CSV table of C-alpha atoms and ligand atoms in Angstrom, one decimal:
chain,number,residue,atom,x,y,z
X,1,MET,CA,25.1,44.7,38.4
X,2,ARG,CA,23.7,48.2,38.4
X,3,SER,CA,23.0,50.1,35.7
X,4,THR,CA,25.2,53.2,35.1
X,5,ARG,CA,23.4,55.3,32.5
X,6,THR,CA,21.8,58.2,33.4
X,7,ILE,CA,18.6,59.5,33.3
X,8,ASP,CA,17.9,62.8,31.9
X,9,ARG,CA,14.7,63.3,34.1
X,10,THR,CA,14.0,67.2,31.8
X,11,SER,CA,14.1,64.8,28.2
X,12,PRO,CA,11.2,63.0,26.8
X,13,VAL,CA,12.5,59.1,26.1
X,14,ALA,CA,12.2,59.5,22.8
X,15,ILE,CA,10.3,61.8,20.3
X,16,TRP,CA,9.7,60.5,16.6
X,17,LYS,CA,7.5,60.9,13.9
X,18,GLU,CA,5.2,58.3,11.5
X,19,GLU,CA,1.9,58.4,9.9
X,20,ASP,CA,-1.2,56.9,11.1
X,21,MET,CA,-5.0,57.5,10.4
X,22,ILE,CA,-7.7,59.8,12.1
X,23,GLY,CA,-11.4,58.2,10.7
X,24,GLY,CA,-10.2,57.4,7.2
X,25,GLU,CA,-7.6,60.1,6.5
X,26,ARG,CA,-4.1,59.0,6.6
X,27,VAL,CA,-2.1,61.8,8.5
X,28,LYS,CA,1.4,62.7,9.9
X,29,ALA,CA,1.7,62.1,13.8
X,30,MET,CA,4.4,63.2,16.3
X,31,VAL,CA,4.7,60.8,19.0
X,32,ALA,CA,6.7,61.5,22.2
X,33,ILE,CA,7.4,59.3,25.1
X,34,LEU,CA,7.1,61.5,28.1
X,35,ARG,CA,9.6,60.3,31.1
X,36,THR,CA,6.9,60.0,34.2
X,37,LYS,CA,7.2,57.8,37.3
X,38,GLY,CA,6.1,55.1,35.5
X,39,CYS,CA,3.2,52.5,35.9
X,40,TRP,CA,2.3,52.0,39.5
X,41,TRP,CA,2.0,48.5,38.2
X,42,SER,CA,5.2,48.0,36.8
X,43,LYS,CA,6.2,48.3,40.7
X,44,SER,CA,4.6,45.5,41.5
X,45,GLY,CA,5.9,43.1,39.3
X,46,GLY,CA,3.9,44.2,36.1
X,47,CYS,CA,2.9,42.4,32.8
X,48,SER,CA,5.5,39.6,32.3
X,49,MET,CA,6.5,41.3,28.9
X,50,CYS,CA,6.6,44.7,30.0
X,51,GLY,CA,10.4,46.8,30.1
X,52,TYR,CA,9.3,50.2,30.0
X,53,ASN,CA,10.2,51.0,34.2
X,54,VAL,CA,13.5,51.3,33.3
X,55,GLU,CA,13.0,54.7,31.6
X,56,SER,CA,10.8,55.7,34.3
X,57,THR,CA,12.0,58.0,37.7
X,58,ASP,CA,11.1,60.7,39.8
X,59,VAL,CA,10.2,63.2,37.5
X,60,SER,CA,8.8,66.8,39.3
X,61,VAL,CA,6.3,69.0,37.3
X,62,ASP,CA,9.4,71.1,36.8
X,63,ASP,CA,10.9,68.4,34.8
X,64,LEU,CA,7.9,67.5,33.0
X,65,LYS,CA,7.3,71.5,31.9
X,66,ALA,CA,10.9,70.8,30.6
X,67,GLN,CA,10.0,67.6,28.8
X,68,LEU,CA,6.7,69.5,27.1
X,69,ALA,CA,9.3,72.3,25.7
X,70,LYS,CA,11.2,69.7,23.8
X,71,LEU,CA,8.1,68.9,22.2
X,72,LEU,CA,7.1,71.9,21.2
X,73,ASP,CA,10.8,72.5,19.5
X,74,ARG,CA,10.0,69.3,17.4
X,75,TYR,CA,6.2,69.8,16.3
X,76,ASP,CA,6.0,70.5,13.0
X,77,GLY,CA,2.1,71.1,13.1
X,78,GLU,CA,1.5,67.4,12.4
X,79,PRO,CA,-2.5,66.6,13.2
X,80,MET,CA,-1.7,64.1,15.5
X,81,LEU,CA,0.2,63.9,18.5
X,82,LYS,CA,0.4,60.5,20.5
X,83,VAL,CA,1.8,61.1,24.0
X,84,TYR,CA,2.6,58.1,25.6
X,85,THR,CA,3.9,57.5,29.3
X,86,SER,CA,5.3,53.9,29.4
X,87,GLY,CA,2.4,53.6,31.7
X,88,SER,CA,-1.0,55.3,31.8
X,89,PHE,CA,-1.3,59.5,31.0
X,90,LEU,CA,-4.8,59.8,33.2
X,91,ASP,CA,-2.9,59.0,36.2
X,92,GLU,CA,-2.6,62.1,37.9
X,93,ASN,CA,0.5,60.6,39.7
X,94,GLU,CA,2.5,60.2,36.5
X,95,VAL,CA,0.8,63.3,34.8
X,96,PRO,CA,-0.5,65.8,37.0
X,97,SER,CA,-3.4,67.8,35.6
X,98,THR,CA,-1.6,71.2,34.9
X,99,ILE,CA,0.7,69.4,32.9
X,100,LYS,CA,-2.2,67.3,31.2
X,101,GLY,CA,-4.1,71.1,30.3
X,102,GLU,CA,-0.5,72.8,29.7
X,103,LEU,CA,0.0,70.3,27.0
X,104,PHE,CA,-3.4,70.2,25.2
X,105,ASP,CA,-3.3,73.7,25.0
X,106,SER,CA,0.2,74.1,23.5
X,107,PHE,CA,-0.7,72.4,20.5
X,108,PRO,CA,-3.9,74.0,19.3
X,109,ARG,CA,-3.6,72.7,15.6
X,110,VAL,CA,-3.4,68.6,16.8
X,111,ARG,CA,-6.7,67.4,15.8
X,112,ARG,CA,-6.3,64.1,17.4
X,113,PHE,CA,-4.2,63.7,20.9
X,114,LEU,CA,-3.8,60.1,21.2
X,115,ILE,CA,-2.9,58.8,24.6
X,116,GLU,CA,-2.6,55.5,26.5
X,117,SER,CA,-4.0,54.7,29.9
X,118,ARG,CA,-4.8,51.5,32.2
X,119,PRO,CA,-8.5,51.0,32.4
X,120,GLU,CA,-8.3,51.8,36.0
X,121,PHE,CA,-7.9,55.4,35.2
X,122,VAL,CA,-10.7,55.9,32.9
X,123,VAL,CA,-13.5,57.5,34.8
X,124,GLU,CA,-15.7,60.5,33.7
X,125,SER,CA,-13.4,62.8,35.5
X,126,THR,CA,-10.4,62.2,33.9
X,127,ILE,CA,-12.2,61.7,30.3
X,128,ASP,CA,-13.7,65.0,31.1
X,129,SER,CA,-10.2,66.9,31.4
X,130,LEU,CA,-9.8,66.0,27.7
X,131,PRO,CA,-10.0,68.4,24.9
X,132,LYS,CA,-13.7,67.4,23.5
X,133,GLY,CA,-13.6,65.6,19.4
X,134,ARG,CA,-10.2,65.9,19.9
X,135,SER,CA,-8.8,63.1,22.1
X,136,ALA,CA,-8.5,59.2,21.8
X,137,ILE,CA,-7.8,56.7,24.3
X,138,ALA,CA,-5.7,53.2,23.4
X,139,LEU,CA,-6.4,50.8,26.5
X,140,GLY,CA,-3.8,47.6,26.6
X,141,LEU,CA,-6.3,44.9,26.4
X,142,GLU,CA,-3.9,42.2,25.5
X,143,SER,CA,-5.9,39.4,25.5
X,144,ALA,CA,-10.2,38.8,26.1
X,145,ASP,CA,-9.2,35.9,27.6
X,146,ASP,CA,-9.2,36.4,31.8
X,147,ASP,CA,-6.9,33.2,32.4
X,148,VAL,CA,-4.2,34.6,29.8
X,149,LEU,CA,-4.4,38.4,31.3
X,150,ASP,CA,-4.0,36.3,34.8
X,151,ARG,CA,-1.5,33.8,34.1
X,152,SER,CA,0.6,35.0,30.5
X,153,VAL,CA,0.6,38.3,31.0
X,154,ARG,CA,0.3,39.4,34.3
X,155,LYS,CA,-2.3,41.9,33.6
X,156,GLY,CA,-3.7,43.2,36.7
X,157,PHE,CA,-6.8,43.7,35.4
X,158,HIS,CA,-9.8,41.6,33.6
X,159,LEU,CA,-11.7,42.0,30.5
X,160,ASN,CA,-14.6,43.4,32.6
X,161,ASP,CA,-12.4,46.1,33.8
X,162,TYR,CA,-11.9,46.8,29.9
X,163,GLN,CA,-15.3,46.5,29.5
X,164,ARG,CA,-16.1,49.4,32.5
X,165,ALA,CA,-13.3,51.5,30.8
X,166,ALA,CA,-14.8,51.5,26.9
X,167,ASP,CA,-18.4,52.0,28.4
X,168,VAL,CA,-17.2,55.2,29.7
X,169,LEU,CA,-15.5,56.5,26.3
X,170,ALA,CA,-18.6,55.6,24.7
X,171,SER,CA,-20.5,57.9,27.2
X,172,GLY,CA,-17.8,60.8,26.1
X,173,SER,CA,-17.9,59.7,22.8
X,174,VAL,CA,-14.2,59.1,22.6
X,175,PRO,CA,-12.7,56.9,20.6
X,176,LEU,CA,-11.1,53.4,21.8
X,177,ARG,CA,-7.6,52.0,20.1
X,178,THR,CA,-7.7,48.8,21.7
X,179,TYR,CA,-3.9,47.5,21.6
X,180,LEU,CA,-4.0,43.5,21.2
X,181,LEU,CA,-0.7,41.1,22.3
X,182,LEU,CA,0.2,38.4,19.9
X,183,LYS,CA,1.5,35.4,21.5
X,184,PRO,CA,1.7,36.4,25.2
X,185,PRO,CA,4.6,33.4,26.9
X,186,TYR,CA,3.4,29.6,27.5
X,187,LEU,CA,0.8,29.8,24.6
X,188,THR,CA,1.9,27.7,21.9
X,189,GLU,CA,1.6,29.3,18.2
X,190,ALA,CA,-2.0,28.0,17.2
X,191,ARG,CA,-3.3,28.8,20.5
X,192,ALA,CA,-1.4,32.9,20.4
X,193,ILE,CA,-3.4,33.2,16.7
X,194,LYS,CA,-7.0,31.7,18.1
X,195,ASP,CA,-6.7,33.8,21.3
X,196,THR,CA,-5.8,36.9,19.2
X,197,THR,CA,-8.2,36.1,16.8
X,198,ALA,CA,-11.2,35.6,19.9
X,199,SER,CA,-10.1,39.0,21.1
X,200,ILE,CA,-10.4,41.0,17.6
X,201,GLU,CA,-14.1,39.9,17.9
X,202,VAL,CA,-14.7,41.0,21.4
X,203,ALA,CA,-12.9,44.3,21.5
X,204,ARG,CA,-14.7,44.7,17.9
X,205,ARG,CA,-17.8,46.1,19.8
X,206,THR,CA,-15.8,49.1,21.6
X,207,SER,CA,-13.1,50.2,19.4
X,208,GLU,CA,-12.7,52.3,16.6
X,209,THR,CA,-9.2,50.7,15.6
X,210,ILE,CA,-7.5,47.3,17.1
X,211,SER,CA,-3.8,47.7,17.1
X,212,ILE,CA,-2.0,44.3,16.7
X,213,ASN,CA,1.1,43.9,18.7
X,214,PRO,CA,3.2,41.2,18.3
X,215,LEU,CA,5.4,40.2,21.2
X,216,ASN,CA,8.7,42.2,20.9
X,217,VAL,CA,11.2,40.4,23.6
X,218,GLN,CA,12.1,43.9,25.9
X,219,SER,CA,15.1,43.6,28.2
X,220,HIS,CA,14.8,42.6,31.6
X,221,THR,CA,11.2,41.0,31.8
X,222,LEU,CA,10.4,37.6,32.6
X,223,VAL,CA,9.5,36.8,28.8
X,224,GLU,CA,13.4,37.7,28.3
X,225,ALA,CA,14.2,35.1,30.7
X,226,LEU,CA,12.0,32.6,28.6
X,227,TRP,CA,13.7,33.7,25.0
X,228,ARG,CA,16.8,33.2,26.4
X,229,ARG,CA,16.9,29.8,27.6
X,230,GLY,CA,14.6,28.9,24.5
X,231,ASP,CA,11.5,28.7,25.8
X,232,TYR,CA,9.8,31.4,24.0
X,233,ARG,CA,9.6,32.4,20.8
X,234,PRO,CA,8.1,35.8,19.4
X,235,PRO,CA,5.4,35.1,16.7
X,236,TRP,CA,6.0,34.2,12.9
X,237,LEU,CA,5.2,36.7,10.7
X,238,TRP,CA,2.4,34.3,9.2
X,239,SER,CA,0.8,34.1,12.4
X,240,LEU,CA,0.2,37.8,11.9
X,241,VAL,CA,-0.8,37.5,8.7
X,242,GLU,CA,-3.3,35.0,9.4
X,243,VAL,CA,-5.0,36.8,12.1
X,244,LEU,CA,-5.2,39.7,10.0
X,245,ARG,CA,-6.8,37.7,7.1
X,246,CYS,CA,-9.2,35.9,9.8
X,247,THR,CA,-10.3,39.5,10.6
X,248,ALA,CA,-10.6,41.3,7.7
X,249,GLY,CA,-13.3,42.3,5.9
X,250,LYS,CA,-15.9,42.0,8.3
X,251,GLY,CA,-16.3,45.5,8.8
X,252,GLY,CA,-16.1,47.1,11.7
X,253,PRO,CA,-12.7,48.7,13.6
X,254,ARG,CA,-9.8,49.5,11.8
X,255,ILE,CA,-7.2,46.4,12.4
X,256,LEU,CA,-3.8,47.6,11.9
X,257,SER,CA,0.0,46.3,12.9
X,258,THR,CA,2.9,48.3,13.4
X,259,PRO,CA,5.5,45.7,14.8
X,260,SER,CA,8.1,46.4,17.2
X,261,GLY,CA,11.5,44.9,16.2
X,262,GLY,CA,9.9,43.3,13.1
X,263,GLY,CA,12.3,40.9,11.5
X,264,THR,CA,14.8,40.8,13.9
X,265,PRO,CA,15.2,38.0,16.5
X,266,ARG,CA,13.5,39.5,19.2
X,267,GLY,CA,10.4,40.4,17.1
X,268,VAL,CA,7.7,39.0,14.9
X,269,HIS,CA,9.9,37.2,12.5
X,270,ASN,CA,10.0,34.4,9.6
X,271,CYS,CA,12.9,32.7,8.2
X,272,GLY,CA,14.8,36.1,7.6
X,273,LYS,CA,14.1,35.6,3.9
X,274,CYS,CA,10.4,36.9,3.3
X,275,ASP,CA,10.5,38.9,6.5
X,276,ARG,CA,10.9,42.4,4.6
X,277,LYS,CA,8.4,41.6,2.2
X,278,ILE,CA,5.7,40.8,4.7
X,279,LEU,CA,6.2,43.5,6.8
X,280,ASP,CA,5.5,45.6,4.0
X,281,ALA,CA,2.3,43.7,3.5
X,282,VAL,CA,1.6,44.5,6.9
X,283,GLU,CA,2.4,48.0,6.6
X,284,ARG,CA,0.1,47.9,3.4
X,285,PHE,CA,-3.0,46.3,4.8
X,286,SER,CA,-3.0,48.5,7.9
X,287,TYR,CA,-3.7,51.4,6.0
X,288,THR,CA,-5.7,49.8,3.4
X,289,GLN,CA,-7.7,47.4,5.2
X,290,ASP,CA,-7.2,45.2,1.9
X,291,VAL,CA,-6.7,41.6,2.1
X,292,ARG,CA,-5.3,41.4,-1.2
X,293,GLU,CA,-2.3,43.1,0.0
X,294,LEU,CA,-1.6,39.8,1.7
X,295,ASP,CA,-2.1,37.7,-1.4
X,296,GLY,CA,0.9,36.1,-2.7
X,297,LEU,CA,3.3,36.4,0.3
X,298,GLU,CA,4.8,32.7,-0.3
X,299,CYS,CA,7.6,31.0,1.0
X,300,GLY,CA,9.3,27.9,1.8
X,301,CYS,CA,9.5,28.7,5.7
X,302,ARG,CA,5.4,28.3,5.3
X,303,HIS,CA,5.6,24.8,6.1
X,304,GLU,CA,8.1,25.2,8.5
X,305,TRP,CA,5.1,27.4,10.6
X,306,GLU,CA,2.4,24.6,9.6
X,307,GLY,CA,4.3,21.7,10.7
X,308,LEU,CA,4.7,23.9,14.3
X,309,LEU,CA,1.3,24.9,14.6
X,310,LEU,CA,0.4,20.7,14.4
X,311,TYR,CA,3.1,19.6,16.7
X,312,GLN,CA,3.7,22.1,19.4
X,313,ASP,CA,0.0,21.5,20.2
X,314,ARG,CA,0.4,17.8,19.9
X,315,MET,CA,3.3,17.8,22.2
X,316,ARG,CA,1.7,20.4,24.6
X,317,THR,CA,4.5,22.6,24.7
X,318,ALA,CA,4.7,25.9,23.7
X,319,VAL,CA,9.1,25.8,23.7
X,320,ASP,CA,11.1,26.9,21.0
X,321,LEU,CA,11.1,23.7,19.3
X,322,ASP,CA,13.7,24.7,16.9
X,323,ARG,CA,15.7,26.2,19.7
X,324,HIS,CA,15.5,22.8,22.0
X,325,LEU,CA,16.1,20.5,18.9
X,326,GLY,CA,19.4,22.6,17.8
X,327,SER,CA,18.1,23.6,14.2
X,328,ASP,CA,17.4,27.3,14.9
X,329,GLN,CA,20.6,28.9,17.0
X,330,GLU,CA,20.6,32.3,15.4
X,331,ARG,CA,16.7,33.0,15.3
R,1,SF4,S1,2.5,46.9,29.6
R,1,SF4,FE1,1.5,48.9,30.3
R,1,SF4,S2,0.3,48.3,32.3
R,1,SF4,FE2,1.7,46.7,31.6
R,1,SF4,S3,3.9,46.9,33.1
R,1,SF4,FE3,3.8,48.1,31.3
R,1,SF4,S4,3.7,50.0,31.4
R,1,SF4,FE4,2.1,48.8,33.0
R,2,ZN,ZN1,10.7,32.6,4.7
């Protein structure tokens, strides 16, 4: 059925405030998701877990200017401004140069703009147009394994595309934040942990920050269809803790995770009883990088997760065993 929801082209999809880091300093940040024409790749089917394109529409330059004015209204002098588009900020079709220039000029107090892009738009000319010393780029690599990128994420690019973009950023001294996706579809829980852990080691060479994004089931996606019939379960929080533990203390980039939908059936979750305390520990770890934040997080459901790591691989299946065996209808 067609949605009857009307979209206001002159309003950003969302604006909110949070905290983040610039270098080693914890700072206040404003986050804005601009409404644009949307990610070009989503129009060719897009990534298996991405439902962002529902917010995209045919916006004009004037619409984008009106959205910019709303950002200015909400701005309270935060040193960090994250401007996302549910696509690529650097894609001229999504955000024309005039809007980019106006945006950067409108926030002289911002010390760091963080913007997202697919790697194909990271070229010398787009990077040269960013405010020098005040910009960082986030690339959604998701996995450093080309097979996972092709068959599971349907990302539409490969590791070498990411590496080319990372080289361009390094030449322009623009810090890189790499997003990795914990547990794309069709991977068992154990394989997902290995995939993200190995991907961190690759991204570590080029990134200032690595953000681990446990998959959050979004509406109208392939992953949602799998999840509805019990063929996909979002990652366990224990898996996230395991990934952070394996990679902590090695120096180099900051490793963080701010899970969307954490503790809900669509997001990274455990048994429900221990979710909050683990999410809090992950948040503390993301700021301090101290692996001791992840100590003492015991709960009975850890045994269930350990068993799953073993049996899913033995049974050669990535489906949600609890749902298929009928013991977990709710979560
Ligand atoms: S995840 Fe990013 S690259 Fe993939 S379809 Fe969504 S917006 Fe485009
Ligand atoms: Zn638990």
